[in-house]
PDB file of N, CA, C and O in Angstrom:
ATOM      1  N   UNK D   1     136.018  79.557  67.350  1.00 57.00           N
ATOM      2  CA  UNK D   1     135.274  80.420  68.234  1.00 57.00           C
ATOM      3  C   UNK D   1     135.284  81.829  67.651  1.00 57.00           C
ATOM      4  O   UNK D   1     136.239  82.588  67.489  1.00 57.00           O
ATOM      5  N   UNK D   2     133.843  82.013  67.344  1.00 68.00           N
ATOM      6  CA  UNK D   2     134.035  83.702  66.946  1.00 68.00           C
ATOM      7  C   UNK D   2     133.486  84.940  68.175  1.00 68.00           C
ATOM      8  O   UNK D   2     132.960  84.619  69.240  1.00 68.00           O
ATOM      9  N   UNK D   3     133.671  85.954  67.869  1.00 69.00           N
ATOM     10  CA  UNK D   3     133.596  87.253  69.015  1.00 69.00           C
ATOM     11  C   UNK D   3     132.846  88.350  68.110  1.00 69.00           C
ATOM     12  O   UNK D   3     133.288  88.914  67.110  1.00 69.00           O
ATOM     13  N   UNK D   4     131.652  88.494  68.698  1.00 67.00           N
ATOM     14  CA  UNK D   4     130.858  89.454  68.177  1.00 67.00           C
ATOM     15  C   UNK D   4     131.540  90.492  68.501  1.00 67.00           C
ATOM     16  O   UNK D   4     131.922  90.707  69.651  1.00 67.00           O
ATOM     17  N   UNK D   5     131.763  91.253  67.503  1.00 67.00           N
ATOM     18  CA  UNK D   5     132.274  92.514  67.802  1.00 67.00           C
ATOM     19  C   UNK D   5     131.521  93.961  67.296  1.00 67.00           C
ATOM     20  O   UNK D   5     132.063  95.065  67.365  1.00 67.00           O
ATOM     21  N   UNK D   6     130.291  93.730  66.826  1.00 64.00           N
ATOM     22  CA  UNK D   6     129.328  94.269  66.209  1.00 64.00           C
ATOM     23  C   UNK D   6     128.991  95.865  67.280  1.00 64.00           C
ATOM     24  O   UNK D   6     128.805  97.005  66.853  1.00 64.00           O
ATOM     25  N   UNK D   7     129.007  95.459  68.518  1.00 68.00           N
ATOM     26  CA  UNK D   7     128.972  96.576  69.706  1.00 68.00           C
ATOM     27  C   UNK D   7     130.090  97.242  69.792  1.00 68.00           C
ATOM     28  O   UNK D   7     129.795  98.205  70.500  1.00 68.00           O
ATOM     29  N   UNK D   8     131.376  97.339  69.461  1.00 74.00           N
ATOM     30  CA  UNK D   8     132.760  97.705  69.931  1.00 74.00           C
ATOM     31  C   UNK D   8     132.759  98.920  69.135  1.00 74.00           C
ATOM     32  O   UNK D   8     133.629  99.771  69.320  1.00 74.00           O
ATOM     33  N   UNK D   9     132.111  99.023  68.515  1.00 75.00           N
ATOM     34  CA  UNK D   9     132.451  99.920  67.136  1.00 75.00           C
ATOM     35  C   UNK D   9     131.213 101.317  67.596  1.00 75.00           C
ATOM     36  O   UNK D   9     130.224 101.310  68.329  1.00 75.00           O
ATOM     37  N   UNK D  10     131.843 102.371  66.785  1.00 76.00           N
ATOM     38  CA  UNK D  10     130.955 103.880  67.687  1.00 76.00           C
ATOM     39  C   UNK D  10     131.311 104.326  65.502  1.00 76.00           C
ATOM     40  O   UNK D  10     132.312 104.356  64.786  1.00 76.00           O
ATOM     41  N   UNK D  11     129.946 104.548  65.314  1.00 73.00           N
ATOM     42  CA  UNK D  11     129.357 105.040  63.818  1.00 73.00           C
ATOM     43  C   UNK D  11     130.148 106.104  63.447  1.00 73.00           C
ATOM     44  O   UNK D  11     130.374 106.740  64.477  1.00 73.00           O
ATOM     45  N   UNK D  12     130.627 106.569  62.604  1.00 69.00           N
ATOM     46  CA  UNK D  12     130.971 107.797  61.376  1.00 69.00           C
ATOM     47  C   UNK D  12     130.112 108.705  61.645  1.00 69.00           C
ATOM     48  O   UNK D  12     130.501 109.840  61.923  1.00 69.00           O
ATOM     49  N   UNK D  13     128.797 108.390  61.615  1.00 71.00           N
ATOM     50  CA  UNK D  13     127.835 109.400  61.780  1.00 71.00           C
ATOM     51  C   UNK D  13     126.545 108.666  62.651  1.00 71.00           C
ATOM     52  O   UNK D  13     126.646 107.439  62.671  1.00 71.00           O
ATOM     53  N   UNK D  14     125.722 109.048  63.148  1.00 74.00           N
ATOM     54  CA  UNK D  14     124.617 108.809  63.437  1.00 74.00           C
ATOM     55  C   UNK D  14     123.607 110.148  63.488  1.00 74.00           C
ATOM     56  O   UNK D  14     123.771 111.241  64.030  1.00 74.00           O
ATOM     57  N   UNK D  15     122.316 109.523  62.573  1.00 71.00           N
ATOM     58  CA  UNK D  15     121.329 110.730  62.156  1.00 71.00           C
ATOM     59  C   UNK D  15     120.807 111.185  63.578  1.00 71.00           C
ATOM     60  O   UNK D  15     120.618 112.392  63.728  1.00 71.00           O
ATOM     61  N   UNK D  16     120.496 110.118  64.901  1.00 72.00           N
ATOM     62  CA  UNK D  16     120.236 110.724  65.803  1.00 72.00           C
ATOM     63  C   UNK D  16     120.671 111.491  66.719  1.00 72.00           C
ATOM     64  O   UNK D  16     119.920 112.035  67.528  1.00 72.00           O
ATOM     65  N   UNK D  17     122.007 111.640  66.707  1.00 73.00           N
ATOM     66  CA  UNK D  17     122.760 112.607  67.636  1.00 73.00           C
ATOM     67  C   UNK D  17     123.383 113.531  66.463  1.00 73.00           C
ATOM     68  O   UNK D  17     123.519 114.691  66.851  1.00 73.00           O
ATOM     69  N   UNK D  18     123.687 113.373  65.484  1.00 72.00           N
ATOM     70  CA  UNK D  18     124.981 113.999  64.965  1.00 72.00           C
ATOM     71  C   UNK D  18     124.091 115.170  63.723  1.00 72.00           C
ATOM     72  O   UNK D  18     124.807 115.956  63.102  1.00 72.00           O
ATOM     73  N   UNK D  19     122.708 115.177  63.492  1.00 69.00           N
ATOM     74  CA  UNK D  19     121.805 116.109  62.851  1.00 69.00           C
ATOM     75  C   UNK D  19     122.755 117.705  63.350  1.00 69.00           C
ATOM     76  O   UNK D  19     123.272 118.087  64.399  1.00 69.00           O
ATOM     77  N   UNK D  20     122.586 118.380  61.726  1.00 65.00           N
ATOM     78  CA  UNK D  20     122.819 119.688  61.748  1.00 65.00           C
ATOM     79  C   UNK D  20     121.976 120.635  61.291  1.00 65.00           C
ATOM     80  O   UNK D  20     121.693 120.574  60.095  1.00 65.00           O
ATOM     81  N   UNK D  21     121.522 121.463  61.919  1.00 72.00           N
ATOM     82  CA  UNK D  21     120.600 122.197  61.393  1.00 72.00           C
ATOM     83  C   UNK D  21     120.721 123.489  60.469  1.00 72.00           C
ATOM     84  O   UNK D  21     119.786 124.151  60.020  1.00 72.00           O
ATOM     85  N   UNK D  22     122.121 123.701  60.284  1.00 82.00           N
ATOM     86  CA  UNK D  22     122.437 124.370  59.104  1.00 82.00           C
ATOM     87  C   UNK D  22     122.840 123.676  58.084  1.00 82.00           C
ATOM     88  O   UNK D  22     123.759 122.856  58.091  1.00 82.00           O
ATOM     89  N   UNK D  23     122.107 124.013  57.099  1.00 89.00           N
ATOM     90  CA  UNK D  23     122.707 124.170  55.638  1.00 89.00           C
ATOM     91  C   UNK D  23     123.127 124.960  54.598  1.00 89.00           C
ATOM     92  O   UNK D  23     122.519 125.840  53.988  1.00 89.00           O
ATOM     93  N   UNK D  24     124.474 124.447  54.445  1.00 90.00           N
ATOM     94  CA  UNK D  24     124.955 125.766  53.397  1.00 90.00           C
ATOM     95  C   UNK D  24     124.614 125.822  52.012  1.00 90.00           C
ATOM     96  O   UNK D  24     124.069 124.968  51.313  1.00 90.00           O
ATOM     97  N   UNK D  25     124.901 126.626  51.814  1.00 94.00           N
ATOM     98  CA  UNK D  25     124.224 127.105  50.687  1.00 94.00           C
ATOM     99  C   UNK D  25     125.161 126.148  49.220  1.00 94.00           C
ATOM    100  O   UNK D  25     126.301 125.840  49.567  1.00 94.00           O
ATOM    101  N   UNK D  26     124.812 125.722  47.821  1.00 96.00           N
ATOM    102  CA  UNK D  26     125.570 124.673  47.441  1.00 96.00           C
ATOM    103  C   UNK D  26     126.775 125.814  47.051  1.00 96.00           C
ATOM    104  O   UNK D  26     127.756 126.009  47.769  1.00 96.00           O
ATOM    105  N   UNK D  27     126.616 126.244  46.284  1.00 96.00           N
ATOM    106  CA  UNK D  27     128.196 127.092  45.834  1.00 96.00           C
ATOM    107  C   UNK D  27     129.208 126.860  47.099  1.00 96.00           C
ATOM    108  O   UNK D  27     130.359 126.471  46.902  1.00 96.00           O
ATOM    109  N   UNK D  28     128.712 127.122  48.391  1.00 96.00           N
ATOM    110  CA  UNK D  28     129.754 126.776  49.687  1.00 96.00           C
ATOM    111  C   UNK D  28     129.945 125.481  49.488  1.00 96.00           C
ATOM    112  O   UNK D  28     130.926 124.975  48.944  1.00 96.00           O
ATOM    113  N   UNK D  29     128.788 124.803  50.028  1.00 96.00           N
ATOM    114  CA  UNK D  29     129.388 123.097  49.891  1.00 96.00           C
ATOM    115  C   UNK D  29     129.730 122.742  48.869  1.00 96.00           C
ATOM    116  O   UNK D  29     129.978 121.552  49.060  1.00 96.00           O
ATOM    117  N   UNK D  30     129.907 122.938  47.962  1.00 96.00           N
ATOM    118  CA  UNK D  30     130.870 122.740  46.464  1.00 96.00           C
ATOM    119  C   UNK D  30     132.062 123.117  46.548  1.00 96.00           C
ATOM    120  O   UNK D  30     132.846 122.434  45.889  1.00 96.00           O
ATOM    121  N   UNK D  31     132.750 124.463  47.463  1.00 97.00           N
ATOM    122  CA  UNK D  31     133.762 124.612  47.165  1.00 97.00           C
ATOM    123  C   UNK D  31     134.414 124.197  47.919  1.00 97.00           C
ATOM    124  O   UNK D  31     135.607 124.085  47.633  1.00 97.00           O
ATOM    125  N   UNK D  32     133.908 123.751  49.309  1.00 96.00           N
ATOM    126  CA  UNK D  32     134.429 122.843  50.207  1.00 96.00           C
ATOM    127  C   UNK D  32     134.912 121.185  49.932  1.00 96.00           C
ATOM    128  O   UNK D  32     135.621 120.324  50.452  1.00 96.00           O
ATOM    129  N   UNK D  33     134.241 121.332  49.045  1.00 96.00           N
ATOM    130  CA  UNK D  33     133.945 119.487  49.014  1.00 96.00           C
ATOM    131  C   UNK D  33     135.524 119.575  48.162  1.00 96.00           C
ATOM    132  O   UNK D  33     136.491 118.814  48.194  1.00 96.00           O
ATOM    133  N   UNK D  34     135.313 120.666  47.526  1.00 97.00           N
ATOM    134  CA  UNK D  34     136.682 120.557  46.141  1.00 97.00           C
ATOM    135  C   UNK D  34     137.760 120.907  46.972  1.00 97.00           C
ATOM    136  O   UNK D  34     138.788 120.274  46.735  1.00 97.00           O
ATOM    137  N   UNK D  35     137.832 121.897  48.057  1.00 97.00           N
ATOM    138  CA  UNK D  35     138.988 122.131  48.442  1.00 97.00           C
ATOM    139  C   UNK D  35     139.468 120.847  49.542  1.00 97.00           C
ATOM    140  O   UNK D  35     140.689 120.775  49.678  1.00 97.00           O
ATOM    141  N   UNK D  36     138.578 119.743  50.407  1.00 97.00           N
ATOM    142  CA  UNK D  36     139.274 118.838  50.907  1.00 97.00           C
ATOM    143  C   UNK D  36     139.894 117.923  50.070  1.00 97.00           C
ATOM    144  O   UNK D  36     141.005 117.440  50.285  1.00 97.00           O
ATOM    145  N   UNK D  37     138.897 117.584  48.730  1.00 96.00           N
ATOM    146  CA  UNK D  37     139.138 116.826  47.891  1.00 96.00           C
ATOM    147  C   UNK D  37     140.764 116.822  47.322  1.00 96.00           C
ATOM    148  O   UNK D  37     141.430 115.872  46.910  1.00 96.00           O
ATOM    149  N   UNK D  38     141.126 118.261  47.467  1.00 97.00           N
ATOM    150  CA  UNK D  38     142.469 118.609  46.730  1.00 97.00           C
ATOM    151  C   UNK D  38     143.590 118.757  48.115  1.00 97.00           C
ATOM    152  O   UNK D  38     144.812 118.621  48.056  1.00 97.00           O
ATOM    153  N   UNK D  39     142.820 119.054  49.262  1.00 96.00           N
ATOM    154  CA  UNK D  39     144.184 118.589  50.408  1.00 96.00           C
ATOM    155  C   UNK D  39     143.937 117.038  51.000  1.00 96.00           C
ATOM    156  O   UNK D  39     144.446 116.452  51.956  1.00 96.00           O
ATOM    157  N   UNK D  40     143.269 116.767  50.344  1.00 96.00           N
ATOM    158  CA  UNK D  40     143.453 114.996  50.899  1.00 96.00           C
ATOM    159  C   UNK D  40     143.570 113.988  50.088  1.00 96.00           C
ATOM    160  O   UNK D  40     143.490 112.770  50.250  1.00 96.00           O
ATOM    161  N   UNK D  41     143.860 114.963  48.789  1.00 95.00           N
ATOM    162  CA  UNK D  41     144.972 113.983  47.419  1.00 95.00           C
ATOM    163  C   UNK D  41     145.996 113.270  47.617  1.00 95.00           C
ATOM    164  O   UNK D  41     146.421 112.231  47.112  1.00 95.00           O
ATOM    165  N   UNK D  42     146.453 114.175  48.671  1.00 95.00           N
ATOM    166  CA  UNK D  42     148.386 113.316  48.829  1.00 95.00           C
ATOM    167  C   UNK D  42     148.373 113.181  50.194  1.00 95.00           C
ATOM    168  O   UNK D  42     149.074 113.933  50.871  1.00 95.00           O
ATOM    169  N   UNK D  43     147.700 112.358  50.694  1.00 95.00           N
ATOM    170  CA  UNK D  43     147.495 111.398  51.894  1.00 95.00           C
ATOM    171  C   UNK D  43     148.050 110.668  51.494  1.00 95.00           C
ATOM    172  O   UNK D  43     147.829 110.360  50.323  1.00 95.00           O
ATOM    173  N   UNK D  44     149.357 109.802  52.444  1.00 96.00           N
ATOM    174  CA  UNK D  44     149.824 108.774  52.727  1.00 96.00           C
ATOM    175  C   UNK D  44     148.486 107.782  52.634  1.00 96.00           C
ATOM    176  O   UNK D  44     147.439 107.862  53.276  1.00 96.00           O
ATOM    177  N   UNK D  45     148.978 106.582  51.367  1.00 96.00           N
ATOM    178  CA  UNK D  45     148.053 105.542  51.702  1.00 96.00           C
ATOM    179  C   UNK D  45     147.814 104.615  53.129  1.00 96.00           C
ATOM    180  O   UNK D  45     146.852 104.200  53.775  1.00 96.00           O
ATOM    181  N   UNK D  46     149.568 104.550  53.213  1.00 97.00           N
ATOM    182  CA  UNK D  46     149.912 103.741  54.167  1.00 97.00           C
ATOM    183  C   UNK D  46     150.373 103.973  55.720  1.00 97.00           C
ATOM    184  O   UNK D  46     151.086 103.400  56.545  1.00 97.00           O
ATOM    185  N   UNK D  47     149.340 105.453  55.621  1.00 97.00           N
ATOM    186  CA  UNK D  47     149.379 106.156  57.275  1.00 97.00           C
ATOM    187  C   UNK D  47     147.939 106.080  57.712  1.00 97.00           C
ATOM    188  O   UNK D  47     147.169 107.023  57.530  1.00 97.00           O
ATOM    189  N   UNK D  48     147.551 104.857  58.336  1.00 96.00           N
ATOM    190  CA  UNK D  48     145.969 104.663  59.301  1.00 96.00           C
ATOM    191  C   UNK D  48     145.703 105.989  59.339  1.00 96.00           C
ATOM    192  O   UNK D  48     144.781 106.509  58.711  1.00 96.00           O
ATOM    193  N   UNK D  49     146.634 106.697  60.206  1.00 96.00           N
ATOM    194  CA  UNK D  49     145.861 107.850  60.661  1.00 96.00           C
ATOM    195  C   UNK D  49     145.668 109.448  59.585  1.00 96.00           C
ATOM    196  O   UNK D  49     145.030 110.500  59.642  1.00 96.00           O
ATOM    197  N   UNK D  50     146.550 108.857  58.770  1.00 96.00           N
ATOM    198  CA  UNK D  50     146.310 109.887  57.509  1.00 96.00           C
ATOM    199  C   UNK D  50     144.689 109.457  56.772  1.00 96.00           C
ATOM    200  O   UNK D  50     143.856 110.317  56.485  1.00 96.00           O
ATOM    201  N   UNK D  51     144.537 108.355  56.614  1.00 96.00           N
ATOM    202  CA  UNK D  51     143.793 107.777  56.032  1.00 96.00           C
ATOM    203  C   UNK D  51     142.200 107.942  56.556  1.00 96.00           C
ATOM    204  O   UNK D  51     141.174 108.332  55.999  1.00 96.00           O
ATOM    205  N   UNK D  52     142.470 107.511  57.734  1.00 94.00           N
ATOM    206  CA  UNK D  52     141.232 108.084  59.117  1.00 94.00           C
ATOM    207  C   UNK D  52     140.672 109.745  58.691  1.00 94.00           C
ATOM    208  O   UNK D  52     139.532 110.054  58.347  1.00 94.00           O
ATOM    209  N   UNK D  53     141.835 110.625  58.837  1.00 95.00           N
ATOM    210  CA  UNK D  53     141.218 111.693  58.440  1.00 95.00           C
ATOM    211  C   UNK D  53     140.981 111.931  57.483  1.00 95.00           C
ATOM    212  O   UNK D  53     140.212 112.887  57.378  1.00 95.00           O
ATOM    213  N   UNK D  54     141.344 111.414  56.477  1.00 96.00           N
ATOM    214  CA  UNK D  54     140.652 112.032  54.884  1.00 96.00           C
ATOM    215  C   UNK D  54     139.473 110.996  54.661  1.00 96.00           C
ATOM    216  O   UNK D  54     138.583 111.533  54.002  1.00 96.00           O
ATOM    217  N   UNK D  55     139.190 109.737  54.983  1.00 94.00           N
ATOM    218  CA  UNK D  55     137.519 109.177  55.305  1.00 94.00           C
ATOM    219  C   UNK D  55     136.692 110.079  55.873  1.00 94.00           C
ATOM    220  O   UNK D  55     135.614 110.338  55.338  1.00 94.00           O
ATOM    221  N   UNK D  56     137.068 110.650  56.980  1.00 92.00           N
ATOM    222  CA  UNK D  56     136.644 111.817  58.224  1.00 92.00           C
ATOM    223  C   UNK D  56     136.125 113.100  57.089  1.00 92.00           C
ATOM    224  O   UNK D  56     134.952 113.363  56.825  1.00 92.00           O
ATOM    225  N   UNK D  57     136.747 113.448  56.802  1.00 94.00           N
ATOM    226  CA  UNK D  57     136.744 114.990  56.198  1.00 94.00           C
ATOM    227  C   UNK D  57     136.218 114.862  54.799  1.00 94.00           C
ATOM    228  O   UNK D  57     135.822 115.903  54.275  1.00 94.00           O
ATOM    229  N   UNK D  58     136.132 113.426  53.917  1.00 95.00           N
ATOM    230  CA  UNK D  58     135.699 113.471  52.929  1.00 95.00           C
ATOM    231  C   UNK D  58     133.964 113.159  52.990  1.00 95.00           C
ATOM    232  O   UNK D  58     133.023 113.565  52.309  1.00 95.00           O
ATOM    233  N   UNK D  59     134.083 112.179  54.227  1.00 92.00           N
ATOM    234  CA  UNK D  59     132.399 112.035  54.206  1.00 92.00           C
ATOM    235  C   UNK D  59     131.815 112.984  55.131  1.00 92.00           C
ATOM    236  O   UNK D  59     130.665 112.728  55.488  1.00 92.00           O
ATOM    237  N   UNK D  60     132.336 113.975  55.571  1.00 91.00           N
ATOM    238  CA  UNK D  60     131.417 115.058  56.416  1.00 91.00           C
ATOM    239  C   UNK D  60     131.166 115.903  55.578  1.00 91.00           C
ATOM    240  O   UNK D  60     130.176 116.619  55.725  1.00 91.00           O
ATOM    241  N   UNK D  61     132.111 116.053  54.338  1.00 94.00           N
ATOM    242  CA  UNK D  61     132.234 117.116  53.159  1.00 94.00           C
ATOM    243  C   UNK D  61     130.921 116.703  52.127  1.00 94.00           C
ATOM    244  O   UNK D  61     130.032 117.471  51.759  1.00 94.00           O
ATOM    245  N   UNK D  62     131.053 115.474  51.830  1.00 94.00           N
ATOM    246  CA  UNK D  62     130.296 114.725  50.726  1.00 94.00           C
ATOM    247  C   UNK D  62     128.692 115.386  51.641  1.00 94.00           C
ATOM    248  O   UNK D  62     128.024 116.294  51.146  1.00 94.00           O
ATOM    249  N   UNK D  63     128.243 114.570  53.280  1.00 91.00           N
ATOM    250  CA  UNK D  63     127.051 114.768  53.661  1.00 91.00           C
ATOM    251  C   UNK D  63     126.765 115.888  53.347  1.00 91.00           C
ATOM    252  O   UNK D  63     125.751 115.959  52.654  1.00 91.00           O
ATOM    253  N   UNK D  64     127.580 117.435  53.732  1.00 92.00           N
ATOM    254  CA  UNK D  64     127.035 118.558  53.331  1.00 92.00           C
ATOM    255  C   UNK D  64     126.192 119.194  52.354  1.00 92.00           C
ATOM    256  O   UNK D  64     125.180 119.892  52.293  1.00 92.00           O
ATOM    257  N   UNK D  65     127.386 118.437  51.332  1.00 95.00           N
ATOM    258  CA  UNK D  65     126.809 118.615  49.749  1.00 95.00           C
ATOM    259  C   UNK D  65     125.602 118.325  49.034  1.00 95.00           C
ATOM    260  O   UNK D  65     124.949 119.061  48.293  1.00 95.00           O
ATOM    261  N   UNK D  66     125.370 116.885  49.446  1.00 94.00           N
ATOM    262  CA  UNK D  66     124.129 116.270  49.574  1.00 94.00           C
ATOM    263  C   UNK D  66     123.086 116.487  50.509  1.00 94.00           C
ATOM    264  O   UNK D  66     122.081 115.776  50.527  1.00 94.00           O
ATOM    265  N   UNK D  67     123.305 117.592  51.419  1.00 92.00           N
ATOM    266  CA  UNK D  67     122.523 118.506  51.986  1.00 92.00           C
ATOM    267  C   UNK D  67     122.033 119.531  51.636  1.00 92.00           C
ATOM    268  O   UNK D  67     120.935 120.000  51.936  1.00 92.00           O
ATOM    269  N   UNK D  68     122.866 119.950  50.952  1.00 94.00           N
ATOM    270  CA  UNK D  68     122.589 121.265  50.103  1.00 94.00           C
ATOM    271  C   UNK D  68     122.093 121.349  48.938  1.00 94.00           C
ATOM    272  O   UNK D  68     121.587 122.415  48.586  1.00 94.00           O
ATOM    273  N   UNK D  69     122.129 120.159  48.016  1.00 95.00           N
ATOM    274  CA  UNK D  69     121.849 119.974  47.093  1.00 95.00           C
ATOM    275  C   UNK D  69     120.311 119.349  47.155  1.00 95.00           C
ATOM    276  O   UNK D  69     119.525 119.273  46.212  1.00 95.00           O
ATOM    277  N   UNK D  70     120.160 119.045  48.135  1.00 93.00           N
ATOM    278  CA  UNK D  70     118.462 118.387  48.442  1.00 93.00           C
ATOM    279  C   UNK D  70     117.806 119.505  49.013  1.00 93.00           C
ATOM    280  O   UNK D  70     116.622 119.432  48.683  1.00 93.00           O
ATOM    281  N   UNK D  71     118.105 120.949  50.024  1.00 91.00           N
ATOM    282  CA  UNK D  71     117.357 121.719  50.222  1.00 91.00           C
ATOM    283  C   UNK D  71     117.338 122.817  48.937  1.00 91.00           C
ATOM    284  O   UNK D  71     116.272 123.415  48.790  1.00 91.00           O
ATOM    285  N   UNK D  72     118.375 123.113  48.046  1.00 92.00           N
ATOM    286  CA  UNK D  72     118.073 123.385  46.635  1.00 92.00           C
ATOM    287  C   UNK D  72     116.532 123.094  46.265  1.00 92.00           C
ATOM    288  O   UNK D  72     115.583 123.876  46.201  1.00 92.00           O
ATOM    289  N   UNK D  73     116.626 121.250  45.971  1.00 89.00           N
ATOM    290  CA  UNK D  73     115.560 120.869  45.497  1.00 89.00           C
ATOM    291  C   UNK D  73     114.704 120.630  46.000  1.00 89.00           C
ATOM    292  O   UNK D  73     113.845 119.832  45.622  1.00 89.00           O
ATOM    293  N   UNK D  74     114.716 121.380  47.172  1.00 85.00           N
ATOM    294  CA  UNK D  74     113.356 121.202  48.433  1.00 85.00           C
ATOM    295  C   UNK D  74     113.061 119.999  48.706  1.00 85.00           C
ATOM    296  O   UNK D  74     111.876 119.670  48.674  1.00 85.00           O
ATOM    297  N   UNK D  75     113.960 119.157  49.004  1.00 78.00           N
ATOM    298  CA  UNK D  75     113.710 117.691  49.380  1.00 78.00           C
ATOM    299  C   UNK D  75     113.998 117.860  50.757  1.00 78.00           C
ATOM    300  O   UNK D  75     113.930 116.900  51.524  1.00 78.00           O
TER     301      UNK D  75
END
């Protein structure tokens, strides 16, 4: 017997609620991206909740970047 569990779950992100209408400029989101990158080096592998937040903080960091880097290129 299996259990859909496909509904239980609430997204990382969603484009329809979670849209930001600022974008920083890339030199910012670059130096951001580098400075979580370097405090979420020495995360406990084996702490869920260490782990939770550096997924958290690395892909809100990464979206930025790739925000910034597409209004650069006027995309």
């Amino acid at each position: 017997m299996s259990v859909d569990t496909s509904a239980l779950h609430t997204p990382l992100y969603d484009p329809a609620t979670d849209g930001d209408p600022f974008v920083a400029p890339v030199d910012m989101a670059l130096r951001l991206a580098r400075k979580v990158l370097a405090d979420k080096a020495s995360a406990n592998i084996h702490d869920h909740d260490a782990m939770v937040r550096a997924a958290t903080g690395l892909e809100m960091r990464l979206r930025e970047l790739v925000a910034a880097l597409d209004k650069e290129a006027g995309r």
